[in-house]
PDB file of C-alpha atoms in Angstrom:
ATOM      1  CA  UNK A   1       0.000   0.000   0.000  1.00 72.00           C
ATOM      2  CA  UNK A   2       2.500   2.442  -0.127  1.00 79.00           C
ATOM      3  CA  UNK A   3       4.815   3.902  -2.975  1.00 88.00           C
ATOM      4  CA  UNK A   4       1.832   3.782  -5.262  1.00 92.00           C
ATOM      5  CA  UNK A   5       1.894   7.092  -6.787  1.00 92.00           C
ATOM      6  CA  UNK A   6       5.886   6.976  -7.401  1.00 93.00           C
ATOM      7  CA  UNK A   7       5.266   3.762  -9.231  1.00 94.00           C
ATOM      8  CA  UNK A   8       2.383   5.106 -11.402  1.00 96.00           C
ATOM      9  CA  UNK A   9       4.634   7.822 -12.342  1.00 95.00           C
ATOM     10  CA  UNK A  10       7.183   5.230 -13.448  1.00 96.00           C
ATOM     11  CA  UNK A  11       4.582   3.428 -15.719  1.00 97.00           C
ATOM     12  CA  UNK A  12       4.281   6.686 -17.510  1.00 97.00           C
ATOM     13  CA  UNK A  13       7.879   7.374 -17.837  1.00 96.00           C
ATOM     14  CA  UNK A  14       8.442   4.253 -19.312  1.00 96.00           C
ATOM     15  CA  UNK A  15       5.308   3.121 -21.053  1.00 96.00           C
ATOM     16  CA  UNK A  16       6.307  -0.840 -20.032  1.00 96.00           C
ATOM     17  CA  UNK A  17       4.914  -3.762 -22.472  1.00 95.00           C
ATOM     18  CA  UNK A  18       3.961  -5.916 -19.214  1.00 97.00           C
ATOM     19  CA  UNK A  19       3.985  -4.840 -15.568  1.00 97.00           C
ATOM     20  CA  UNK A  20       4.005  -7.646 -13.136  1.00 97.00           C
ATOM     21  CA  UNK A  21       3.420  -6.903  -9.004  1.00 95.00           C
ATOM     22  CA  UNK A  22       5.214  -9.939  -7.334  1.00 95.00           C
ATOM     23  CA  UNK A  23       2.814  -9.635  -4.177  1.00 92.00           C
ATOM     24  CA  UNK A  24       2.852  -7.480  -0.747  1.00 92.00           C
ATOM     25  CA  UNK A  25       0.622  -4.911  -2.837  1.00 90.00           C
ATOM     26  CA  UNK A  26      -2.181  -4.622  -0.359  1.00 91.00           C
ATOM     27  CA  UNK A  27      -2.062  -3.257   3.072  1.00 91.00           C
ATOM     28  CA  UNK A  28      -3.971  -6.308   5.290  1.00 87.00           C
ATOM     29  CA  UNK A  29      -6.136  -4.017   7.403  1.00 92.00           C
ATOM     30  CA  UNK A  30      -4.994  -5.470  10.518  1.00 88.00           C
ATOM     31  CA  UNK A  31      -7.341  -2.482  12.507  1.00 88.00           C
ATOM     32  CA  UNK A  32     -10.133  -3.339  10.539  1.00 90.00           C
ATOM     33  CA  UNK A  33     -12.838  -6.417  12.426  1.00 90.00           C
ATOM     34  CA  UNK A  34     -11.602 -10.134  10.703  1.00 86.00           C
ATOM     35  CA  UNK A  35     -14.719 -10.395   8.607  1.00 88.00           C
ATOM     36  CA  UNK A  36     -14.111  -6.994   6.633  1.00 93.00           C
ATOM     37  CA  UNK A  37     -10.101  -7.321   5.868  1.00 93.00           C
ATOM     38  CA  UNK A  38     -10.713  -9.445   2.500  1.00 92.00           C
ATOM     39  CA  UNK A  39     -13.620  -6.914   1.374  1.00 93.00           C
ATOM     40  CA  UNK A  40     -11.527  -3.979   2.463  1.00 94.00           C
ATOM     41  CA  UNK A  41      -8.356  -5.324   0.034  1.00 93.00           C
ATOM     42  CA  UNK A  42     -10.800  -5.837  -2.506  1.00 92.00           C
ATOM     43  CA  UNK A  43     -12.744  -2.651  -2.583  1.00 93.00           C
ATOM     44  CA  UNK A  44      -9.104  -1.106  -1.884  1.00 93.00           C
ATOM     45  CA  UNK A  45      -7.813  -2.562  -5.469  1.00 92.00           C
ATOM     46  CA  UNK A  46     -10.464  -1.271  -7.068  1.00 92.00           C
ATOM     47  CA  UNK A  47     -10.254   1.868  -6.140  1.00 93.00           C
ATOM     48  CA  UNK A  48      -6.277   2.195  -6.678  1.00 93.00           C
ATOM     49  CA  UNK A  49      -5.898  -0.441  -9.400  1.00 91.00           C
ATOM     50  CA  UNK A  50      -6.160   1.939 -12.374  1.00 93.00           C
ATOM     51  CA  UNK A  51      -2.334   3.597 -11.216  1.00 95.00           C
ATOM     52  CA  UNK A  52      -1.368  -0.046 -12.193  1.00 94.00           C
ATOM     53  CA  UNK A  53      -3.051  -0.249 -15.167  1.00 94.00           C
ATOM     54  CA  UNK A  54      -2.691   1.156 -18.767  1.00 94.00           C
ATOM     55  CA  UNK A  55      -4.514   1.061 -22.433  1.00 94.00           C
ATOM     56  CA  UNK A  56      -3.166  -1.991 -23.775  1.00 92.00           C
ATOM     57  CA  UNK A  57      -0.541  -3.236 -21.306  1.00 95.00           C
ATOM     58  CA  UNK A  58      -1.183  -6.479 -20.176  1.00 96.00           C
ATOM     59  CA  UNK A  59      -0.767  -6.311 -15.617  1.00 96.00           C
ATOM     60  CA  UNK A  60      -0.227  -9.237 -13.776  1.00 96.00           C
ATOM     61  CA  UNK A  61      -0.733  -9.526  -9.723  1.00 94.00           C
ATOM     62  CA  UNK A  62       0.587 -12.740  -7.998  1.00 93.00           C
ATOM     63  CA  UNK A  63      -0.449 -13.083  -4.197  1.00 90.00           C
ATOM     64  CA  UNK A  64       2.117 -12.292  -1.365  1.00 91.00           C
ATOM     65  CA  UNK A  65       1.653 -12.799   2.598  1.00 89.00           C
ATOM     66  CA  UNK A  66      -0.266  -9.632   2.897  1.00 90.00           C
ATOM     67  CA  UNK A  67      -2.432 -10.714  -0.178  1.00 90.00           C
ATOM     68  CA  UNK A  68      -5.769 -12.290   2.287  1.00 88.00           C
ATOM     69  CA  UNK A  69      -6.327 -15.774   1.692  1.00 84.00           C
ATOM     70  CA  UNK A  70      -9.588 -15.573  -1.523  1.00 83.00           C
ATOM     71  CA  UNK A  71      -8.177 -12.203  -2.671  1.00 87.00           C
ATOM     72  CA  UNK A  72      -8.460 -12.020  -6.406  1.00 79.00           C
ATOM     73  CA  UNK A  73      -9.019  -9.325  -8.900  1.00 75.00           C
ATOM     74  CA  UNK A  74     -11.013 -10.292 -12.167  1.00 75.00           C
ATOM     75  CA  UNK A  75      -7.701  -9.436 -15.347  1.00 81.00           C
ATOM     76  CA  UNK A  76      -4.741  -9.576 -12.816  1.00 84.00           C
ATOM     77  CA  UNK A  77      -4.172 -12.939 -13.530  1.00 87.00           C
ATOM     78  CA  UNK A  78      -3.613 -12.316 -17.610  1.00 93.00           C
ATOM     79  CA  UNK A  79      -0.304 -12.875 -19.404  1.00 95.00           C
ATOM     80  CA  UNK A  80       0.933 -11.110 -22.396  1.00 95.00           C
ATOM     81  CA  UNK A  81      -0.249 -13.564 -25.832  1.00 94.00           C
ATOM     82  CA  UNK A  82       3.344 -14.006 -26.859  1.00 93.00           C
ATOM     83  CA  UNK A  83       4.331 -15.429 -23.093  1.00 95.00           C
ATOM     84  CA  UNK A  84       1.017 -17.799 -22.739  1.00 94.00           C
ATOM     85  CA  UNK A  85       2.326 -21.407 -21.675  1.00 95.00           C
ATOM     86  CA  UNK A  86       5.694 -19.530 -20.783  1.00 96.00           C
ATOM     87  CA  UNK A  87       5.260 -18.308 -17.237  1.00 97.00           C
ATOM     88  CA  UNK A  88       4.704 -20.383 -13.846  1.00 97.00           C
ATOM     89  CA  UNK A  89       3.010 -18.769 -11.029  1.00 96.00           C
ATOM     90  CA  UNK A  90       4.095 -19.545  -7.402  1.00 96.00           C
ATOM     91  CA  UNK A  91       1.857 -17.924  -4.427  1.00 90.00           C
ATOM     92  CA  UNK A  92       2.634 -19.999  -1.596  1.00 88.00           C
ATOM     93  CA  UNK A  93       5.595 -18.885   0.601  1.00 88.00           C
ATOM     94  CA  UNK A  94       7.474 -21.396   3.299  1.00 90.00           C
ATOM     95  CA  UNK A  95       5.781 -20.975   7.185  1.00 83.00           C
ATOM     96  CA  UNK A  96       8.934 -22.107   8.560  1.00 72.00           C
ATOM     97  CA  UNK A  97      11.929 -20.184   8.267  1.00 65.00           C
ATOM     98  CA  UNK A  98      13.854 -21.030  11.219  1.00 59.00           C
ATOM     99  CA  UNK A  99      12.895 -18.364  13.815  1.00 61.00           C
ATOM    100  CA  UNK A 100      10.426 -16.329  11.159  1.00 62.00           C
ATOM    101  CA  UNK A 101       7.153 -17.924  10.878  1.00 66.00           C
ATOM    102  CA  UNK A 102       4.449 -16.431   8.340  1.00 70.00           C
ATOM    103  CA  UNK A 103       0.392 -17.139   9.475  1.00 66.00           C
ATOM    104  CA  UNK A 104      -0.182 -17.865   6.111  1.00 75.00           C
ATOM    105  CA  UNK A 105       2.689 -20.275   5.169  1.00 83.00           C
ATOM    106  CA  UNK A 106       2.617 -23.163   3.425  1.00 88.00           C
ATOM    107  CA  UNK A 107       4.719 -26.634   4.386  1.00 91.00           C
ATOM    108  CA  UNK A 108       7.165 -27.445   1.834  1.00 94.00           C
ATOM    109  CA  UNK A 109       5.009 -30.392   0.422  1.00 95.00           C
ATOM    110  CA  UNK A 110       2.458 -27.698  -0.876  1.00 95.00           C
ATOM    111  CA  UNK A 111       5.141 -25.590  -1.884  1.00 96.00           C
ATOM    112  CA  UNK A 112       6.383 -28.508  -3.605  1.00 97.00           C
ATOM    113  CA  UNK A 113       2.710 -29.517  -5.314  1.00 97.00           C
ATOM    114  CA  UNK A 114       1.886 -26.072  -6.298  1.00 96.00           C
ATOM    115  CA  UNK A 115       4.954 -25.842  -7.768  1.00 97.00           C
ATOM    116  CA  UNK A 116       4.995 -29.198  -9.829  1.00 98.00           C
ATOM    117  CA  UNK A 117       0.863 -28.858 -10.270  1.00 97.00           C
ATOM    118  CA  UNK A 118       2.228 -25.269 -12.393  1.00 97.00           C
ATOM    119  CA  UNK A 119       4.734 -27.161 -14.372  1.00 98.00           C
ATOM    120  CA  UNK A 120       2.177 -29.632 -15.402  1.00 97.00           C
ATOM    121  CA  UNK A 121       0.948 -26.735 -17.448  1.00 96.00           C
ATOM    122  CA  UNK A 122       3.631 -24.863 -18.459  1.00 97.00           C
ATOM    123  CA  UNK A 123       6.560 -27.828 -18.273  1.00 95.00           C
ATOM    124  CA  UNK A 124       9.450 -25.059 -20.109  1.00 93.00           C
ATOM    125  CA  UNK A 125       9.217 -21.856 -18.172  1.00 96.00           C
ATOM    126  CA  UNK A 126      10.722 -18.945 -18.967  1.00 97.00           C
ATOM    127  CA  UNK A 127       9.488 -16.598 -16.502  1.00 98.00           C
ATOM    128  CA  UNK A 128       9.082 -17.525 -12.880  1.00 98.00           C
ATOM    129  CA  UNK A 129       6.820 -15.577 -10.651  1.00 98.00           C
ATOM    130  CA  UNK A 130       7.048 -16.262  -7.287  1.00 97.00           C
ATOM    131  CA  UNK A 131       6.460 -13.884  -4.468  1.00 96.00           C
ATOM    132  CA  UNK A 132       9.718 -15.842  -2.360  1.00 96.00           C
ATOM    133  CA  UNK A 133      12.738 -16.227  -4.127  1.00 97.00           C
ATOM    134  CA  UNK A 134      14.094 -19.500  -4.303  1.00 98.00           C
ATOM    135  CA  UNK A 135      15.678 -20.393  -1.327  1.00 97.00           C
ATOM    136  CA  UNK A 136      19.524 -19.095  -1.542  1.00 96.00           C
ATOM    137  CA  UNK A 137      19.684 -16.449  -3.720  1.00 97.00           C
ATOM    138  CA  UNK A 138      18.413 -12.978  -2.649  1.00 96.00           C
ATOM    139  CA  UNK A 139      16.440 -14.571   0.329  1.00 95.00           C
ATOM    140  CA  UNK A 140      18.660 -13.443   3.001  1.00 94.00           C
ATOM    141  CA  UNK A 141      16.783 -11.993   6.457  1.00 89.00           C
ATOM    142  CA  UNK A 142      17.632  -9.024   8.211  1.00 87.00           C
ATOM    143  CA  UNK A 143      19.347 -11.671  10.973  1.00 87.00           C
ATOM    144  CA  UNK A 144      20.759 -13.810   7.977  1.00 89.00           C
ATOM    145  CA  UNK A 145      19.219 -16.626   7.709  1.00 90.00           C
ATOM    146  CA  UNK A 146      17.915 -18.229   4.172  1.00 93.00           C
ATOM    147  CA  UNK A 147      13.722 -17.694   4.399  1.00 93.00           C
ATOM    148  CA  UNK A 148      13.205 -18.718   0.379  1.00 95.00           C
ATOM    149  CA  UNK A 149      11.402 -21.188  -1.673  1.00 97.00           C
ATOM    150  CA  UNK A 150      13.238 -24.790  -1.186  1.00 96.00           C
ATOM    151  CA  UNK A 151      11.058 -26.351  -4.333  1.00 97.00           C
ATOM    152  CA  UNK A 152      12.213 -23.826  -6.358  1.00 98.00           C
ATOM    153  CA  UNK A 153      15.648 -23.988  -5.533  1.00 98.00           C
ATOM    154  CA  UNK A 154      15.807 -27.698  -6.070  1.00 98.00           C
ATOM    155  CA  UNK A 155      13.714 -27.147  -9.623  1.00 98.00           C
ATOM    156  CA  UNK A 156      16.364 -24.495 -10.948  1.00 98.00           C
ATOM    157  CA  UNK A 157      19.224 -26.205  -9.592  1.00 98.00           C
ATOM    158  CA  UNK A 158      17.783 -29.865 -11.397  1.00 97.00           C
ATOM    159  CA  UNK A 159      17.672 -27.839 -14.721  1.00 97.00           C
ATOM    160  CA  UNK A 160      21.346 -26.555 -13.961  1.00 97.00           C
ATOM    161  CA  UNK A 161      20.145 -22.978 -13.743  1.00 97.00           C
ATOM    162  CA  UNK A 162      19.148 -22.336 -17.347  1.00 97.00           C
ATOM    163  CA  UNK A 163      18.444 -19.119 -18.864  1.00 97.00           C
ATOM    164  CA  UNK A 164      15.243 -17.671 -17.357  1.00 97.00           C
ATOM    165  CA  UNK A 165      14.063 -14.984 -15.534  1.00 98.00           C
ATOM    166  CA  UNK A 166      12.914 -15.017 -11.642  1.00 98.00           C
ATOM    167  CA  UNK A 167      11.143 -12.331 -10.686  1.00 98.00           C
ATOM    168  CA  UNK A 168      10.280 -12.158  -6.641  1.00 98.00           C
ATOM    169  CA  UNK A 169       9.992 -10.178  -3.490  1.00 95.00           C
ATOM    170  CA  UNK A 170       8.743 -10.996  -0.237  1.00 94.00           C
ATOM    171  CA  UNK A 171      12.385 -10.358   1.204  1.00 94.00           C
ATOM    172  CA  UNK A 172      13.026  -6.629   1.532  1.00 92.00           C
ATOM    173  CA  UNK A 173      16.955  -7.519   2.536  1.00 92.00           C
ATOM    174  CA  UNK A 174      16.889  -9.154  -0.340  1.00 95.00           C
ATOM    175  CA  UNK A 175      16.635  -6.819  -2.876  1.00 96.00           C
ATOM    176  CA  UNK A 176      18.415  -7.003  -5.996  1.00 96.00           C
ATOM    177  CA  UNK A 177      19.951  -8.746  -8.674  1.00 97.00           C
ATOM    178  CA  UNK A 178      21.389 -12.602  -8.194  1.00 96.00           C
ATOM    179  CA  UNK A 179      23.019 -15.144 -11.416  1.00 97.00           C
ATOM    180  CA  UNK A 180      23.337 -17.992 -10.867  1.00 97.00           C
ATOM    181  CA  UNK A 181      24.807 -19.873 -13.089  1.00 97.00           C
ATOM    182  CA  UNK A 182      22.276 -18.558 -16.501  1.00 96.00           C
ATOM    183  CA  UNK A 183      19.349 -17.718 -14.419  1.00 97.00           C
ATOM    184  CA  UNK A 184      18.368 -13.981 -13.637  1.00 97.00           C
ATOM    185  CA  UNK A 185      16.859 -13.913  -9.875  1.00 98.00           C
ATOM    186  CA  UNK A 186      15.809  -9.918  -9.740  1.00 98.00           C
ATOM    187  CA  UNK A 187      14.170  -9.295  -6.303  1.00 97.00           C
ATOM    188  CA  UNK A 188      12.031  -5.877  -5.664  1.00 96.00           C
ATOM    189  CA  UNK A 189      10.836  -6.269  -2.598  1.00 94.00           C
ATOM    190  CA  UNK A 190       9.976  -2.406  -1.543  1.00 92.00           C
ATOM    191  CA  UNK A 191      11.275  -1.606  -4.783  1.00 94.00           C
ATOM    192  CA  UNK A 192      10.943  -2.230  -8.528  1.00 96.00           C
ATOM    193  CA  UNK A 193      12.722  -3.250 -11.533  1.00 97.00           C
ATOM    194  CA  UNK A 194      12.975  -1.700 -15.414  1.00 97.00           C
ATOM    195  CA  UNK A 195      13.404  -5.417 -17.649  1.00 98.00           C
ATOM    196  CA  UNK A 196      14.211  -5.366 -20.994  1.00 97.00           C
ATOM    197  CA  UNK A 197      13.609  -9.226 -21.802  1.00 95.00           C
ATOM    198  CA  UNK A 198      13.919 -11.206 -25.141  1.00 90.00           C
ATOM    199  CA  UNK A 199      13.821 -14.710 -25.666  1.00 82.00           C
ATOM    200  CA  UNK A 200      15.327 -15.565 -22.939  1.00 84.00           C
ATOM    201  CA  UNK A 201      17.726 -12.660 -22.487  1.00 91.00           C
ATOM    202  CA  UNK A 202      16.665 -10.201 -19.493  1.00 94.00           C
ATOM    203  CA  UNK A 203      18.800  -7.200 -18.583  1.00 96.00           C
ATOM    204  CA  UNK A 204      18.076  -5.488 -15.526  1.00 97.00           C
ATOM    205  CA  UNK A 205      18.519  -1.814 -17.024  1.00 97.00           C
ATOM    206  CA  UNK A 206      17.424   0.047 -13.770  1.00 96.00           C
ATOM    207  CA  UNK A 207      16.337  -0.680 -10.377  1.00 96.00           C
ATOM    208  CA  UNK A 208      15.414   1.018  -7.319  1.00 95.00           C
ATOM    209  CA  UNK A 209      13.358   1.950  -3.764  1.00 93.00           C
ATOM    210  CA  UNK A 210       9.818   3.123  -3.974  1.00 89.00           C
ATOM    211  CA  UNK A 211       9.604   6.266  -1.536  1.00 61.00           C
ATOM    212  CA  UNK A 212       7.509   4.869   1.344  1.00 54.00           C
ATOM    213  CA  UNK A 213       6.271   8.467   3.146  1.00 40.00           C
ATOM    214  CA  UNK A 214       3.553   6.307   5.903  1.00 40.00           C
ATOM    215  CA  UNK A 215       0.605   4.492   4.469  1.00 40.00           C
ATOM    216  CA  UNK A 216      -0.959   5.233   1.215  1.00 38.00           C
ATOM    217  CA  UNK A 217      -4.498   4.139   2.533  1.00 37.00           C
ATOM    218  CA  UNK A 218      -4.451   7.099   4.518  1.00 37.00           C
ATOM    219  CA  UNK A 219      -2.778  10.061   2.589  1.00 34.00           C
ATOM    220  CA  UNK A 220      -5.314  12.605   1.752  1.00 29.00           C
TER     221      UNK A 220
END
């Protein structure tokens, strides 16, 4: 919920093909009663969705931890035509991370299912969404320890880290750029990242912070 306005001015500096929100988009209305918090995210995209939007760009919005459990937006989950049957979609982030814990983690045998239930549909990615990166490579915690996606790690690391792109967040100490061995691992957590990708090729040609000046929901 916050940085909103920065990044809409972005859009329109750049006038991106695709624009992709790797999760932690929503505030989670922790003041407002249980039974309201999913309505409130969803009346809250509506209202703030068109700063993500633009005339014939294509936006995609994977869930992160702040995401409420049901929340989904009719169009966010839309791919550009030429990357149909390209691009896997991972949620789910680990609920044990040593001493973090997440309410809405998954074990690592969902992790693993989601995972392998995506590749059943799209068995060549070239684009990996996933709101946690894979575990070892920009998934650092502020106290150093690893919190990242295990399946994912062992899936890139079976195909001997080939030329794709991961894009991810969830860790905020993680952000950045990673490569290992041909794989791109770009991490925006409080942040974003300028991509110029072709056919397999991604170049990070600009990153940074997203001002956060204090909640967006509440700025006049």
């Amino acid at each position: 919920g916050n940085g909103f306005h920065e990044a809409s001015s972005l859009i329109n500096q750049h006038h991106p093909h695709w624009i992709v929100s790797c999760g932690d988009m929503l505030p989670d209305f922790n003041q407002r009663p249980a039974n309201y918090r999913l309505m409130a995210q969803q009346e809250f995209w509506r209202d703030h969705r068109h700063l993500f939007t633009r005339p014939g760009t294509v936006t995609t919005m994977i869930g992160g931890n702040h995401e409420l459990p049901g929340f989904r937006y009719l169009g966010m989950d839309l791919l550009p035509p030429q990357l149909e049957g390209h691009v896997v979609r991972l949620d789910g982030i680990p609920g044990d991370c040593g001493p973090f814990s997440f309410a809405n983690g998954l074990p690592e045998a969902e992790l693993e299912e989601d995972l392998q239930d995506q590749l059943s549909i799209v068995p060549n990615p070239h684009i990996y969404l996933s709101h946690a990166p894979p575990y070892g490579s920009r998934d650092k915690s502020d106290r150093g320890d690893h919190i990242g996606h295990r399946p994912l790690f062992r899936h890139l690391q079976g195909r001997d880290w080939p030329k794709v792109l991961v894009l991810c967040g969830h860790v905020h100490n993680g952000f950045g750029v990673e490569e290992p061995g041909a794989t791109t691992v770009v991490n925006v957590a409080t942040g974003y990242a300028l991509i110029e990708w072709n056919d397999g090729f991604a170049e990070v040609l600009e990153m940074g912070r997203l001002v956060e000046s204090g909640n967006f929901w509440d700025s006049p």
